[in-house]
Each structure stands twice: as structure tokens, then as C-alpha cells.
Amino acid sequence: MKRHPVVLVAVSIVSTLAAVHISGCGATRSARSLAAEKVYVAPGELDKYYAFLSGGQSGSVFVVGIPSGRLIREVPIFESRAAYGYAMHETDPRRQELVATGGAWGDTHHPVLSETGGVPNGKYLWINDLANGRLGRVRLDYFEADKIVKIPNLQGAHGIAVVSPDTKYIVVNGEFEQPTDGMVSNPAPYTSVVAFVEPETMAVKFEVRVNGNIDIADTSKDGRYAFSTIYNLEQGKTMGAMIQYDRDAVAAIDIPLAEQAVAAGRGDTRNGVPILDPEKTPGVLTLIPVPKNPHGINVTPDGRYAIASGKLSPTVTIIDAHTLAIVAEPEVGLGPLHTTFDNRGNAFTSLFLDSQVVKWNIDKAVRGTSDYIVDRLNVHYNIGHLQAVGGDHTHPYGDYLLALNKLSKDQYIGVGPDLPENQEIIDISGDKMRLLASFPTPPEPHDATFMAVDLLRPLVKQTFTPAADAVEAGKERVVRAGPHAVTVDMTLIRSAYTPDSFEVREGDQVTLRVTNVETIRDMIHGFALPDHDLNIALAPGYTKTITFDAGKPGVYWYYCTNFCSALHLEMRGRMVVQPKDSTVTIADWHAAENVKGQVVPGVPSTGDRP
Ligand code: CUA
């Protein structure tokens, strides 16, 4: 059959359209492929950076790989977490600090890293607990919370910052004003303080009194000034009263001058901490007027400027970080909250209301040329903090930026009435920003900081150094310590508990001290005990002590909760709780068990062994 020419023409048009469509699709796919390639980390390969994200209401820190967005670890700090972390270890001083300072939960906002020469040294990470006025420290060699302190004379520990370049102090801002002298003069005027915490001892060395709500913190790169944004200079107690003034302030505290005043005894000591009153110590506190209710304060990597973000004003205020003079106040967009930096003289400001990241050139903005805005990128949605890798230190990497968005709207389906929080990874290596990928994290990450994986890797310890109270292999024992008290010293090693059974009586208090005596990394064993609210896990070298009631008479199998070998499932043992008046001993149980195994039809009995 001959083809009709019209049909051929029609076919050729259709195939041309198809070709166009495919090439259009191909172009889209190529842009997607390029973005995917930028964030793809193949199995077995390492992320370039670890981002430390505040866990918000979880009281923890999330460690996320960048650029992959993979969740690497959650580090519990102000909370007890079943199994891992220090909090399931009664005799641990950290647990006692946690309980004594406000409860086993927190509201973490701002992770900051210890620095040497203005860059992270990988020793510590600090994070605030806004709700309970605490500061927690994580040891990065163990990725474990290490110390928790309550900051005296302060409520609402909000902004924190490391005093550059060598971590002289951690600055902690008290956001909620308190009566000046406790309730001594009643009623007392309200005020707040900025606290300076010594990094090793975590002792609060001194505080500086500041009126208003002290918000976000950063420090000059030379160790001279601690900068804080202050809103509510009105000292209003209601929202309406907090937004009356046209301008609030950035507080600049002269650290060396404050130290001199403290050394000269010019502080009023309250709760063991000298508090400097700026009226009696002129020069310690300078208030720099900025548009009302500012939020973020960020010092440029070169240390030249401190940039305050307007929040209610569409501007950022650029302050000379040495003279404290305002040098420019450029408009950037609606709802500027925080600013970060690349290594090419650009700043990136988060715009909460515009749901945008705006990239602007610092020198051009200072010179007042009209073309200082470089680029804008929409994010999804209502961005809070943003952080470029290294942008909070002296040597930004200039490659990736993390947008920490408050709302995700249409990006995921609801998880119940709630939607996941949405983090977005942005490529900032070119003139134009490029959105690469997004990943959800549990609520609610506020802020992030980063460390290069190459720098972190050699610092991380392989095993815990055994503590003084560690149980040594061969020295395990079950001791009746009193009429109603039993102490069990136990060790764990692949894949057995020693002892693998012990006997207690109804009404006994059992104190279990258990050490993982493995000497190679990652050989974690668990100890979960049914019906006793007891689930702990121990990394190699770790010891935990926990006291519990023996409970009802019965046999309770403790078992390993971490896969450890082919015999992981067999890694278990028994706690036999005898009735009060029982005369049966664990030896009787063992004797009975070794006489005969259970006979299963068709399966050779093991009960005939000698
Ligand atoms: Cu030990 Cu599983």
C-alpha cells in the first residue's frame, strides 16, 4: 500500500514536535542533573562538611552531611535519650548538672564552634538552652555533651557567640529582662545581662548589665567587642509597648575594658558573678542606634564590619567594627533576619517576609553605589537563619549555603497537621545562586555552623577512655550490699554479658554498673531490661550506672539492642526476681537447666549432655 503524502507530512510534524518536546525535557533534566551532581555523595564517599544544626525543642544538635543533606547523628544535650548519651547514667556529673539546672529538656538555638586563629579547631561546640538559661558544651572528639551550666542572673539565654580569634569567652545574651536586684527592691526595675563564660571551666567570669531584650550575638574578629542586637529598648512589657521607638540598638561591649573594670572590683557581685553597671563603668557599653527591633548581627570574615539585620526595617545596618560608626544602611528586602558571607566580598541576607536570600556586595553597599544587589533567590519558605560554610569564621569556603526555612508549605505532604521544616542547600560558588536540594529535619533547627570533614576526622576518638569506675573484665560480681540492695558489676563484650544471669529478691534495689570492655571502635552493646524502664547503650570503654527496683517476681531477659555480631540475638541474660520468701537460688536454676534441654520432635535433644 502506498502512503498518502499528507499522512507523511503529518507524521513528520508530529515527530518534529516530539523532538522539540524531548529536547526541552532534556534541557530541564540537564539542569536537574547538574544540581543533583553537586549534592550527590556516592555510597562509600564522604560529605565535604558536617553541619551542626540546633535541634530546637528537641534540646539536641543534629549533625547533617553537606552537600548530601544526610542526617549523620543526633547529639542529645539537654535531654535524656533512651540508650545513648550521658543522661542515662546516674552517677555522671553531666546528668546531675542537667537535672540540677532545669530538667531533662531544652530549647537549643545557636551552635558555635571553638576557634583557634578565627577558624574552628574541632574541640568544642557550645549551644544555648533558651528556656532554662543554660549553656551546654559538646566534645567533638566524642560527639557527646560534656558540660552544662546554668547562667546566673539571666533568663532566656538566647544569642551566643565565641569571642574570636581564640575562644577567650562564650558570650551568652539574656533575652528576658528580670528585676534588677532579684526582688530585693520590690518592685524593682527590669534589666538583663550579657554573660562571659570561660570556655574550659564554663565558669561565668562576669556579666554586663544591658537594658532591653538582648537578642543575637557575634564578636569582632580581634577579640575587642561583643556585639548584640537589642530590641525593646523601650523596656515594654507588652508587644505594643515593645515597638514604640523608631530605633533600637546594637550593643558593643568593650571586652578588655570590661575585664579591667572587673579586675578593679567595680562589679556588683550577685549569685557569685560580678555584674558591671555601664553607668558606673563608662566605655564598657556602647549603644549603636539601628532601625527598631533588629535581629541578626554578623561580623564580616575580615573583621571590618558588623552587620545588623533590620527585621522590621527592609535594611541592614553596616557598622565599622573598629570605630563603631554606622557606615551604610542599604535596603535589601523585606524582613531581613541574618547575614552570612562568601570569600569574595559578598554578603547573603535572609529575608523572612520575601522568602528570599539576597546576595549583595559589601564594598559597593558601603560606597553607596546603586548596583550592590548581586542576586536574589527564592527559598521555600520564610527563611530564618542562613549560614554559608565558614561564613561565621575568618575563612569562608564560598561554596555552599544552607537556608534554614521556617515553613515548607507545599514542599512535603503534611505529617499530621504539621509540616516538616525545610532546609535548602544553595550553590554560591558562581555569581548567580543556584538552589540545589532540600531536606527536612525534625523541628526546629534555628541555626547552623560547619566543620570540614577532613579537619574533623582525625580529631574523633575511636573509643572512650575507661572511667575510674569502669568494671574490669574478670572483676564482675553480684554483691548483696544490704538487706534490700544488690550491686551488679557487669561487663559487655561480643557477644555476651558477664554475668549472664543474676538473682535478686522482690523489694530489692538493684544498682547496675556496666562497662563495655571492647577496645575497637563502633562495637556498641546495649542493655535493655523489659518492664523496668531501662534501656542503655554503651560505646567501647563507656561505663554507666543505674539504680532500679527489682519489680515483680519473674524472669526478665536483658538483651543487646545494638547489632554487634552474628550472635547478637543470642546476646542476652536473665535477671531472676525471686519472691520475697523464696529459698531458691540462681544455682538451683542453673542446676535444673543443665539436666535436661527441651525435647522437640524431630530435633536431636541437647538434654542428654553430661
Ligand atoms: Cu552486643 Cu548486639
Coordinates of C-alpha atoms and ligand atoms in Angstrom, one line a residue:
M1 CA 0.0 0.0 0.0
K2 CA 1.3 3.4 -0.9
R3 CA 1.5 6.0 1.8
H4 CA -0.5 9.2 1.3
P5 CA 1.8 12.3 1.2
V6 CA -0.5 14.2 3.6
V7 CA -0.1 11.4 6.2
L8 CA 3.7 11.6 5.8
V9 CA 3.7 15.4 6.3
A10 CA 1.5 14.9 9.4
V11 CA 3.8 12.2 10.8
S12 CA 6.9 14.4 10.2
I13 CA 5.2 17.4 12.0
V14 CA 4.4 15.2 14.9
S15 CA 7.9 13.8 15.1
T16 CA 9.4 17.3 14.9
L17 CA 7.1 18.4 17.8
A18 CA 8.1 15.3 19.7
A19 CA 11.8 16.1 19.1
V20 CA 11.3 19.6 20.4
H21 CA 9.5 18.3 23.4
I22 CA 12.2 15.8 24.2
S23 CA 15.0 18.4 23.8
G24 CA 13.1 20.7 26.1
C25 CA 12.7 17.9 28.7
G26 CA 16.4 17.1 28.1
A27 CA 17.4 20.7 29.0
T28 CA 15.4 20.5 32.2
R29 CA 16.9 17.2 33.0
S30 CA 20.4 18.5 32.4
A31 CA 19.8 21.4 34.9
R32 CA 18.5 18.9 37.4
S33 CA 21.4 16.6 36.8
L34 CA 23.8 19.4 37.4
A35 CA 22.2 20.2 40.7
A36 CA 22.0 16.5 41.6
E37 CA 25.6 16.0 40.8
K38 CA 26.5 18.9 43.2
V39 CA 24.9 17.3 46.1
Y40 CA 25.3 13.6 45.3
V41 CA 27.6 11.7 47.6
A42 CA 28.0 8.2 46.4
P43 CA 27.8 5.3 48.9
G44 CA 31.2 5.0 50.5
E45 CA 32.2 8.6 49.8
L46 CA 32.3 11.3 52.4
D47 CA 30.4 14.6 52.7
K48 CA 32.7 17.6 52.5
Y49 CA 31.3 19.2 55.6
Y50 CA 29.3 18.4 58.7
A51 CA 26.7 21.0 59.5
F52 CA 25.7 21.2 63.2
L53 CA 22.1 22.2 63.4
S54 CA 20.3 23.3 66.5
G55 CA 17.6 20.9 67.4
G56 CA 15.2 23.5 68.8
Q57 CA 12.6 21.9 71.1
S58 CA 14.4 18.6 70.9
G59 CA 17.2 20.0 73.1
S60 CA 19.8 18.4 70.9
V61 CA 22.1 19.1 67.9
F62 CA 21.6 17.4 64.6
V63 CA 24.7 16.6 62.5
V64 CA 24.0 16.7 58.8
G65 CA 26.3 16.0 55.9
I66 CA 26.8 18.7 53.4
P67 CA 26.2 18.7 50.5
S68 CA 24.2 15.4 50.8
G69 CA 21.8 16.5 53.5
R70 CA 22.2 13.1 55.1
L71 CA 21.4 13.0 58.8
I72 CA 24.7 11.8 60.4
R73 CA 23.9 11.9 64.1
E74 CA 21.8 13.5 66.7
V75 CA 23.7 14.6 69.8
P76 CA 21.3 14.8 72.8
I77 CA 22.4 17.6 75.2
F78 CA 19.6 18.9 77.3
E79 CA 17.6 15.7 77.3
S80 CA 17.8 12.1 78.2
R81 CA 17.6 9.9 75.3
A82 CA 16.9 6.2 75.6
A83 CA 20.1 4.3 75.3
Y84 CA 22.7 6.8 74.2
G85 CA 24.2 9.9 75.7
Y86 CA 25.2 10.6 79.2
A87 CA 21.8 11.2 80.7
M88 CA 21.0 7.5 81.2
H89 CA 23.9 7.3 83.7
E90 CA 23.0 8.3 87.2
T91 CA 26.4 8.9 88.6
D92 CA 27.5 11.0 85.7
P93 CA 28.2 14.6 86.7
R94 CA 26.7 15.8 83.5
R95 CA 23.4 14.1 84.3
Q96 CA 23.5 15.7 87.7
E97 CA 24.2 19.1 86.1
L98 CA 21.3 18.5 83.7
V99 CA 18.8 17.7 86.5
A100 CA 20.0 20.4 88.8
T101 CA 19.9 23.2 86.2
G102 CA 16.4 22.9 84.9
G103 CA 15.2 19.5 83.8
A104 CA 15.9 17.0 81.0
W105 CA 14.7 19.1 78.1
G106 CA 15.8 22.2 76.4
D107 CA 15.3 24.7 73.6
T108 CA 18.5 24.9 71.6
H109 CA 19.1 27.7 69.1
H110 CA 22.7 28.6 68.3
P111 CA 25.6 26.2 67.8
V112 CA 29.0 27.8 67.9
L113 CA 32.4 26.1 67.5
S114 CA 35.6 26.7 69.4
E115 CA 38.2 28.6 67.4
T116 CA 41.9 29.0 67.0
G117 CA 43.0 31.9 64.8
G118 CA 39.4 32.6 63.9
V119 CA 38.7 29.2 62.4
P120 CA 37.1 26.1 64.1
N121 CA 39.6 23.9 65.9
G122 CA 37.3 20.9 66.4
K123 CA 37.5 20.8 70.1
Y124 CA 34.1 22.0 71.4
L125 CA 30.7 23.1 70.2
W126 CA 28.5 25.2 72.5
I127 CA 24.8 25.6 72.3
N128 CA 22.3 27.6 74.4
D129 CA 19.1 26.4 76.1
L130 CA 16.9 29.4 75.8
A131 CA 14.2 28.1 78.1
N132 CA 16.2 27.2 81.1
G133 CA 19.0 29.8 80.8
R134 CA 21.7 27.2 80.2
L135 CA 24.8 26.7 78.1
G136 CA 25.8 23.2 77.0
R137 CA 29.1 22.1 75.6
V138 CA 29.7 19.1 73.3
R139 CA 33.1 17.5 73.0
L140 CA 33.7 16.9 69.3
D141 CA 36.2 14.1 69.9
Y142 CA 33.3 12.1 71.4
F143 CA 30.3 13.9 69.8
E144 CA 28.9 13.9 73.3
A145 CA 27.6 16.6 75.7
D146 CA 30.3 17.3 78.1
K147 CA 29.2 20.1 80.4
I148 CA 26.1 22.0 81.2
V149 CA 25.9 25.3 83.2
K150 CA 23.1 27.5 84.4
I151 CA 23.9 31.1 83.7
P152 CA 23.2 33.1 86.9
N153 CA 21.2 36.4 86.8
L154 CA 19.8 35.7 83.3
Q155 CA 16.6 34.4 81.8
G156 CA 16.1 33.4 78.2
A157 CA 19.7 32.5 77.2
H158 CA 19.4 33.4 73.5
G159 CA 22.2 34.6 71.3
I160 CA 25.6 33.1 71.9
A161 CA 29.0 33.7 70.3
V162 CA 32.6 32.7 70.7
V163 CA 35.0 35.5 71.3
S164 CA 37.4 35.4 68.3
P165 CA 40.0 34.6 67.4
D166 CA 41.0 32.1 70.1
T167 CA 37.8 31.4 72.1
K168 CA 38.5 33.6 75.1
Y169 CA 34.9 33.5 76.2
I170 CA 31.5 32.3 75.2
V171 CA 29.1 35.3 75.1
V172 CA 25.6 34.5 76.3
N173 CA 22.8 37.0 75.9
G174 CA 19.9 37.2 78.4
E175 CA 16.8 38.0 76.3
F176 CA 14.2 38.2 79.0
E177 CA 14.6 41.1 81.4
Q178 CA 14.5 40.5 85.1
P179 CA 14.1 42.7 88.2
T180 CA 17.5 44.3 88.6
D181 CA 18.3 43.1 92.1
G182 CA 16.2 39.9 92.1
M183 CA 13.3 41.0 94.2
V184 CA 15.3 42.9 96.8
S185 CA 13.8 46.3 96.0
N186 CA 10.3 45.5 95.2
P187 CA 9.1 46.4 92.7
A188 CA 12.5 46.6 91.0
P189 CA 13.2 48.0 87.5
Y190 CA 13.9 45.3 84.9
T191 CA 17.2 44.8 83.1
S192 CA 19.2 42.0 81.6
V193 CA 22.8 40.9 81.2
V194 CA 25.3 39.7 78.7
A195 CA 27.4 36.9 80.3
F196 CA 31.0 36.0 79.6
V197 CA 31.7 32.3 80.1
E198 CA 35.2 30.8 80.3
P199 CA 35.5 28.1 77.7
E200 CA 37.3 25.3 79.7
T201 CA 35.8 25.6 83.1
M202 CA 32.5 27.0 81.9
A203 CA 32.6 29.4 84.8
V204 CA 30.8 32.7 84.3
K205 CA 33.6 35.2 84.7
F206 CA 31.5 38.4 84.6
E207 CA 28.3 39.9 83.2
V208 CA 27.5 43.3 81.8
R209 CA 24.1 44.9 82.5
V210 CA 22.2 45.9 79.4
N211 CA 18.6 47.2 79.2
G212 CA 16.1 45.8 76.7
N213 CA 15.8 42.4 75.1
I214 CA 19.3 41.2 74.2
D215 CA 18.9 39.1 71.1
I216 CA 21.6 37.7 68.7
A217 CA 25.4 37.8 69.4
D218 CA 28.6 38.0 67.4
T219 CA 32.1 39.2 68.2
S220 CA 34.7 41.2 66.4
K221 CA 37.4 39.1 64.9
D222 CA 40.1 40.7 67.1
G223 CA 38.6 39.9 70.5
R224 CA 37.7 43.6 71.3
Y225 CA 34.0 43.7 71.1
A226 CA 31.0 41.6 71.8
F227 CA 28.1 42.8 69.6
S228 CA 24.5 42.1 70.4
T229 CA 21.3 43.3 68.9
I230 CA 18.8 44.7 71.3
Y231 CA 15.1 45.1 70.7
N232 CA 12.7 46.7 73.1
L233 CA 14.9 49.5 74.3
E234 CA 11.5 50.8 75.4
Q235 CA 11.6 48.1 78.1
G236 CA 8.0 47.5 77.3
K237 CA 6.2 44.5 78.9
T238 CA 3.7 44.0 76.2
M239 CA 4.1 43.7 72.4
G240 CA 2.6 47.1 71.7
A241 CA 5.0 48.7 74.2
M242 CA 8.0 46.9 72.6
I243 CA 7.6 48.6 69.2
Q244 CA 7.2 52.2 70.0
Y245 CA 10.6 53.6 69.4
D246 CA 11.9 54.1 65.8
R247 CA 15.3 52.9 66.7
D248 CA 16.7 50.2 68.9
A249 CA 20.4 49.4 69.2
V250 CA 23.3 47.2 68.7
A251 CA 25.3 46.9 71.9
A252 CA 29.0 46.8 71.7
I253 CA 30.8 45.6 74.8
D254 CA 34.4 46.5 75.1
I255 CA 35.8 43.2 76.4
P256 CA 39.3 44.4 77.6
L257 CA 37.7 47.4 79.3
A258 CA 35.2 45.2 81.0
E259 CA 37.9 42.9 82.2
Q260 CA 39.8 45.8 83.6
A261 CA 36.7 47.0 85.5
V262 CA 36.1 43.6 86.9
A263 CA 39.7 43.2 88.0
A264 CA 39.4 46.6 89.7
G265 CA 36.5 45.3 91.7
R266 CA 34.0 47.6 90.0
G267 CA 31.3 44.9 89.6
D268 CA 28.4 44.2 91.9
T269 CA 28.6 40.5 92.8
R270 CA 25.3 38.7 92.6
N271 CA 25.0 34.9 92.8
G272 CA 28.8 34.7 92.6
V273 CA 29.2 36.7 89.4
P274 CA 30.4 40.3 89.2
I275 CA 28.0 42.4 87.2
L276 CA 29.2 45.6 85.6
D277 CA 26.8 48.5 85.5
P278 CA 27.6 50.5 82.3
E279 CA 26.6 53.8 84.1
K280 CA 29.4 53.2 86.6
T281 CA 31.9 51.9 84.1
P282 CA 31.8 54.4 81.1
G283 CA 33.1 53.0 77.8
V284 CA 32.3 49.3 78.6
L285 CA 29.0 49.5 76.7
T286 CA 28.3 51.5 73.6
L287 CA 24.8 51.5 72.1
I288 CA 24.7 52.0 68.4
P289 CA 21.3 53.1 67.2
V290 CA 19.8 50.9 64.4
P291 CA 16.2 50.7 63.0
K292 CA 13.8 49.3 65.5
N293 CA 13.6 45.7 66.6
P294 CA 16.7 44.4 64.7
H295 CA 17.5 40.7 64.8
G296 CA 20.8 39.2 63.5
I297 CA 24.2 40.6 64.0
N298 CA 27.1 39.2 61.9
V299 CA 30.7 40.3 61.6
T300 CA 32.3 40.1 58.2
P301 CA 35.1 37.4 57.9
D302 CA 37.7 40.2 57.5
G303 CA 36.5 41.7 60.8
R304 CA 35.8 45.1 59.2
Y305 CA 32.1 45.4 59.7
A306 CA 29.3 44.2 61.9
I307 CA 26.1 43.9 60.0
A308 CA 22.7 44.2 61.9
S309 CA 19.6 42.9 60.1
G310 CA 16.6 45.1 60.2
K311 CA 13.7 42.6 60.7
L312 CA 11.0 45.3 60.8
S313 CA 13.1 47.6 58.5
P314 CA 14.0 46.5 54.9
T315 CA 17.6 47.5 55.6
V316 CA 20.8 46.2 57.1
T317 CA 23.0 48.5 59.1
I318 CA 26.7 48.2 58.4
I319 CA 28.8 49.2 61.4
D320 CA 32.5 49.7 61.3
A321 CA 33.7 47.0 63.8
H322 CA 36.6 49.1 64.9
T323 CA 35.2 52.7 65.2
L324 CA 31.6 51.6 65.9
A325 CA 30.4 54.2 63.3
I326 CA 27.5 53.4 61.0
V327 CA 28.9 53.4 57.5
A328 CA 25.8 52.5 55.5
E329 CA 22.2 51.3 55.8
P330 CA 21.4 49.7 52.4
E331 CA 17.9 48.3 51.6
V332 CA 18.0 44.6 50.9
G333 CA 14.3 43.5 51.0
L334 CA 11.5 42.6 53.4
G335 CA 12.2 41.0 56.8
P336 CA 16.0 40.8 56.9
L337 CA 17.0 38.5 59.7
H338 CA 20.6 37.2 59.4
T339 CA 23.6 37.7 57.1
T340 CA 26.4 35.4 56.1
F341 CA 29.4 35.7 53.8
D342 CA 31.4 34.1 51.0
N343 CA 35.1 34.5 50.3
R344 CA 34.6 37.1 47.5
G345 CA 33.3 40.1 49.5
N346 CA 29.6 39.2 49.2
A347 CA 27.0 39.1 51.9
F348 CA 23.9 36.9 51.9
T349 CA 20.9 38.1 53.9
S350 CA 17.9 36.0 54.7
L351 CA 14.6 37.8 54.0
F352 CA 11.8 36.3 56.1
L353 CA 8.9 38.1 54.5
D354 CA 10.2 37.8 51.0
S355 CA 11.2 34.2 51.4
Q356 CA 14.4 35.0 49.7
V357 CA 18.1 35.0 50.0
V358 CA 19.6 38.3 48.8
K359 CA 23.2 38.4 47.7
W360 CA 24.8 41.8 48.0
N361 CA 28.3 43.2 47.6
I362 CA 29.7 44.7 50.8
D363 CA 32.1 47.2 49.3
K364 CA 29.5 48.6 46.9
A365 CA 27.0 48.9 49.6
V366 CA 29.5 50.8 51.8
R367 CA 30.4 53.1 48.9
G368 CA 26.8 53.7 48.2
T369 CA 26.7 52.6 44.5
S370 CA 23.3 51.6 43.3
D371 CA 24.3 48.2 41.9
Y372 CA 25.2 46.5 45.2
I373 CA 22.4 43.9 44.9
V374 CA 24.0 40.9 43.1
D375 CA 21.3 38.3 43.0
R376 CA 18.1 37.1 44.7
L377 CA 16.9 33.5 45.1
N378 CA 13.5 32.4 46.3
V379 CA 13.5 29.8 49.1
H380 CA 10.7 27.6 50.4
Y381 CA 9.6 29.4 52.7
N382 CA 10.0 32.1 55.3
I383 CA 13.7 31.7 55.9
G384 CA 15.1 32.3 59.4
H385 CA 18.8 31.7 59.8
L386 CA 21.1 31.1 56.9
Q387 CA 24.7 30.1 57.0
A388 CA 27.4 29.8 54.3
V389 CA 30.0 27.3 55.1
G390 CA 32.7 29.1 57.0
G391 CA 30.8 32.4 56.8
D392 CA 30.8 32.7 60.6
H393 CA 34.6 32.4 60.7
T394 CA 37.5 34.2 59.1
H395 CA 37.9 31.8 56.1
P396 CA 34.6 31.2 54.3
Y397 CA 34.7 28.4 51.8
G398 CA 32.3 30.2 49.4
D399 CA 30.7 27.0 48.0
Y400 CA 27.5 26.1 49.8
L401 CA 24.9 28.0 51.8
L402 CA 22.3 26.4 54.0
A403 CA 18.9 28.2 54.2
L404 CA 17.0 27.2 57.3
N405 CA 13.4 27.8 56.4
K406 CA 10.7 28.0 59.0
L407 CA 7.8 26.8 56.8
S408 CA 7.7 24.3 54.0
K409 CA 4.1 24.8 52.8
D410 CA 3.9 22.8 49.5
Q411 CA 7.2 21.0 49.6
Y412 CA 6.1 17.9 51.5
I413 CA 2.7 16.4 52.5
G414 CA 1.6 17.1 56.0
V415 CA 2.9 14.8 58.7
G416 CA -0.4 15.1 60.6
P417 CA -1.5 18.8 60.9
D418 CA 2.2 19.7 60.9
L419 CA 4.6 20.0 58.0
P420 CA 8.3 19.2 58.1
E421 CA 10.8 22.0 58.5
N422 CA 12.7 22.6 55.2
Q423 CA 16.4 23.2 54.8
E424 CA 17.8 24.1 51.4
I425 CA 21.3 23.8 50.0
I426 CA 22.3 26.6 47.7
D427 CA 25.4 26.7 45.5
I428 CA 27.0 30.1 46.0
S429 CA 30.2 29.5 44.0
G430 CA 29.0 31.5 41.0
D431 CA 27.6 35.0 40.5
K432 CA 24.1 33.6 40.5
M433 CA 22.9 31.5 43.4
R434 CA 21.6 28.0 42.5
L435 CA 19.1 26.1 44.6
L436 CA 20.5 22.5 44.6
A437 CA 18.4 20.4 47.0
S438 CA 16.3 20.4 50.1
F439 CA 16.0 18.1 53.1
P440 CA 13.7 18.1 56.0
T441 CA 14.9 18.0 59.6
P442 CA 13.0 17.5 62.9
P443 CA 11.6 20.7 64.4
E444 CA 13.1 23.1 64.8
P445 CA 16.6 23.9 63.6
H446 CA 17.3 27.6 64.2
D447 CA 20.9 28.0 63.2
A448 CA 23.9 26.0 61.9
T449 CA 27.6 26.0 61.8
F450 CA 30.0 23.8 59.8
M451 CA 33.3 21.9 60.0
A452 CA 35.2 20.4 57.2
V453 CA 35.1 16.6 57.5
D454 CA 38.8 16.4 56.6
L455 CA 39.6 18.5 59.7
L456 CA 37.2 16.7 62.0
R457 CA 38.1 13.2 61.0
P458 CA 41.5 12.9 62.7
L459 CA 40.2 14.5 65.9
V460 CA 37.4 12.0 66.6
K461 CA 38.3 9.4 69.2
Q462 CA 37.9 5.7 68.4
T463 CA 36.9 4.5 71.9
F464 CA 36.1 6.1 75.3
T465 CA 38.9 6.2 77.8
P466 CA 37.7 3.9 80.6
A467 CA 36.5 6.0 83.6
A468 CA 37.7 5.5 87.1
D469 CA 34.5 3.5 88.0
A470 CA 34.8 1.1 85.0
V471 CA 34.3 -2.6 85.7
E472 CA 37.3 -4.6 84.6
A473 CA 37.0 -7.9 82.8
G474 CA 37.4 -10.7 85.4
K475 CA 36.1 -8.5 88.2
E476 CA 32.4 -8.8 87.5
R477 CA 30.4 -9.6 90.6
V478 CA 26.9 -9.7 92.1
V479 CA 27.0 -8.5 95.7
R480 CA 24.3 -8.3 98.3
A481 CA 25.1 -4.9 99.7
G482 CA 22.3 -4.8 102.2
P483 CA 19.0 -6.5 103.2
H484 CA 17.3 -4.9 100.2
A485 CA 20.2 -3.8 98.0
V486 CA 22.1 -5.7 95.3
T487 CA 25.0 -4.4 93.3
V488 CA 25.8 -5.9 89.9
D489 CA 29.1 -5.1 88.2
M490 CA 28.9 -6.3 84.7
T491 CA 31.0 -6.2 81.5
L492 CA 29.9 -6.5 77.9
I493 CA 32.0 -7.9 75.0
R494 CA 31.0 -9.6 71.8
S495 CA 28.5 -11.1 72.3
A496 CA 28.0 -11.9 75.9
Y497 CA 27.0 -10.4 79.3
T498 CA 29.1 -11.3 82.3
P499 CA 27.3 -12.3 84.4
D500 CA 24.7 -13.7 82.1
S501 CA 22.3 -14.2 84.9
F502 CA 21.8 -12.9 88.4
E503 CA 19.3 -13.2 91.1
V504 CA 17.6 -10.6 93.2
R505 CA 14.6 -10.5 95.6
E506 CA 11.3 -8.8 95.3
G507 CA 11.8 -5.4 97.1
D508 CA 15.5 -5.1 96.3
Q509 CA 17.1 -2.0 94.9
V510 CA 19.4 -3.1 92.1
T511 CA 22.5 -0.9 91.3
L512 CA 23.8 -2.0 87.9
R513 CA 27.3 -0.8 86.9
V514 CA 28.1 -1.9 83.4
T515 CA 31.2 -1.4 81.3
N516 CA 31.6 -2.1 77.6
V517 CA 35.1 -3.6 77.6
E518 CA 35.5 -3.7 73.8
T519 CA 38.7 -2.0 72.6
I520 CA 37.8 -1.4 69.0
R521 CA 35.6 1.4 67.6
D522 CA 31.9 1.1 66.9
M523 CA 31.4 -2.1 69.0
I524 CA 28.4 -0.8 70.8
H525 CA 26.4 -3.1 73.1
G526 CA 23.0 -2.3 74.6
F527 CA 21.3 -3.4 77.8
A528 CA 17.6 -3.2 77.7
L529 CA 15.6 -4.7 80.5
P530 CA 11.9 -5.4 79.9
D531 CA 9.3 -3.8 82.3
H532 CA 12.0 -1.9 84.2
D533 CA 12.1 1.4 82.2
L534 CA 15.7 0.7 81.4
N535 CA 17.4 1.0 78.1
I536 CA 21.1 1.9 77.9
A537 CA 23.7 1.6 75.2
L538 CA 27.5 1.8 75.7
A539 CA 30.2 2.6 73.2
P540 CA 33.5 0.9 73.7
G541 CA 35.1 2.0 77.0
Y542 CA 31.8 3.5 78.3
T543 CA 30.5 2.8 81.8
K544 CA 27.0 3.5 83.0
T545 CA 25.5 3.1 86.5
I546 CA 21.8 2.9 87.0
T547 CA 19.6 2.0 90.0
F548 CA 16.2 0.4 89.8
D549 CA 13.6 -1.5 91.7
A550 CA 13.7 -5.3 91.2
G551 CA 10.0 -5.2 90.5
K552 CA 7.6 -8.1 90.5
P553 CA 8.8 -11.7 90.8
G554 CA 9.7 -13.1 87.4
V555 CA 12.4 -13.8 84.9
Y556 CA 13.4 -10.7 82.9
W557 CA 15.7 -11.1 79.9
Y558 CA 18.1 -8.3 79.3
Y559 CA 19.3 -8.1 75.7
C560 CA 21.6 -6.3 73.4
T561 CA 19.9 -3.6 71.4
N562 CA 22.8 -2.9 69.0
F563 CA 23.7 -5.3 66.3
C564 CA 27.2 -6.5 67.3
S565 CA 28.0 -9.9 65.7
A566 CA 26.3 -13.0 64.2
L567 CA 25.5 -13.9 67.8
H568 CA 23.8 -10.5 68.5
L569 CA 20.4 -12.1 69.0
E570 CA 21.9 -14.6 71.4
M571 CA 23.5 -11.8 73.5
R572 CA 21.1 -11.8 76.4
G573 CA 20.9 -12.8 80.0
R574 CA 18.4 -13.1 82.9
M575 CA 17.6 -11.2 85.9
V576 CA 15.6 -13.6 88.1
V577 CA 13.5 -11.8 90.7
Q578 CA 12.6 -14.3 93.4
P579 CA 9.5 -13.9 95.6
K580 CA 10.5 -12.3 99.0
D581 CA 10.3 -15.6 100.9
S582 CA 11.9 -17.8 98.2
T583 CA 14.7 -20.1 99.2
V584 CA 15.6 -21.0 95.7
T585 CA 19.0 -19.6 94.4
I586 CA 20.4 -18.9 91.0
A587 CA 22.5 -22.0 91.4
D588 CA 19.3 -24.0 91.7
W589 CA 18.1 -22.5 88.4
H590 CA 21.3 -23.4 86.7
A591 CA 21.3 -26.9 88.1
A592 CA 17.8 -27.5 86.9
E593 CA 18.5 -26.1 83.5
N594 CA 21.6 -28.2 82.8
V595 CA 19.9 -31.5 83.5
K596 CA 17.6 -31.6 80.5
G597 CA 17.0 -29.4 77.5
Q598 CA 13.6 -29.2 75.9
V599 CA 12.8 -32.1 73.6
V600 CA 11.4 -31.0 70.2
P601 CA 10.0 -33.8 68.0
G602 CA 12.4 -34.4 65.0
V603 CA 15.2 -32.3 66.6
P604 CA 18.0 -34.1 68.4
S605 CA 17.8 -33.3 72.0
T606 CA 20.7 -31.5 73.6
G607 CA 19.4 -32.5 77.0
D608 CA 21.5 -35.7 77.1
R609 CA 24.7 -33.9 77.6
P610 CA 26.7 -34.8 80.7
Ligands
CUA1 CU1 26.0 -6.8 71.6 CU2 24.4 -6.9 70.0

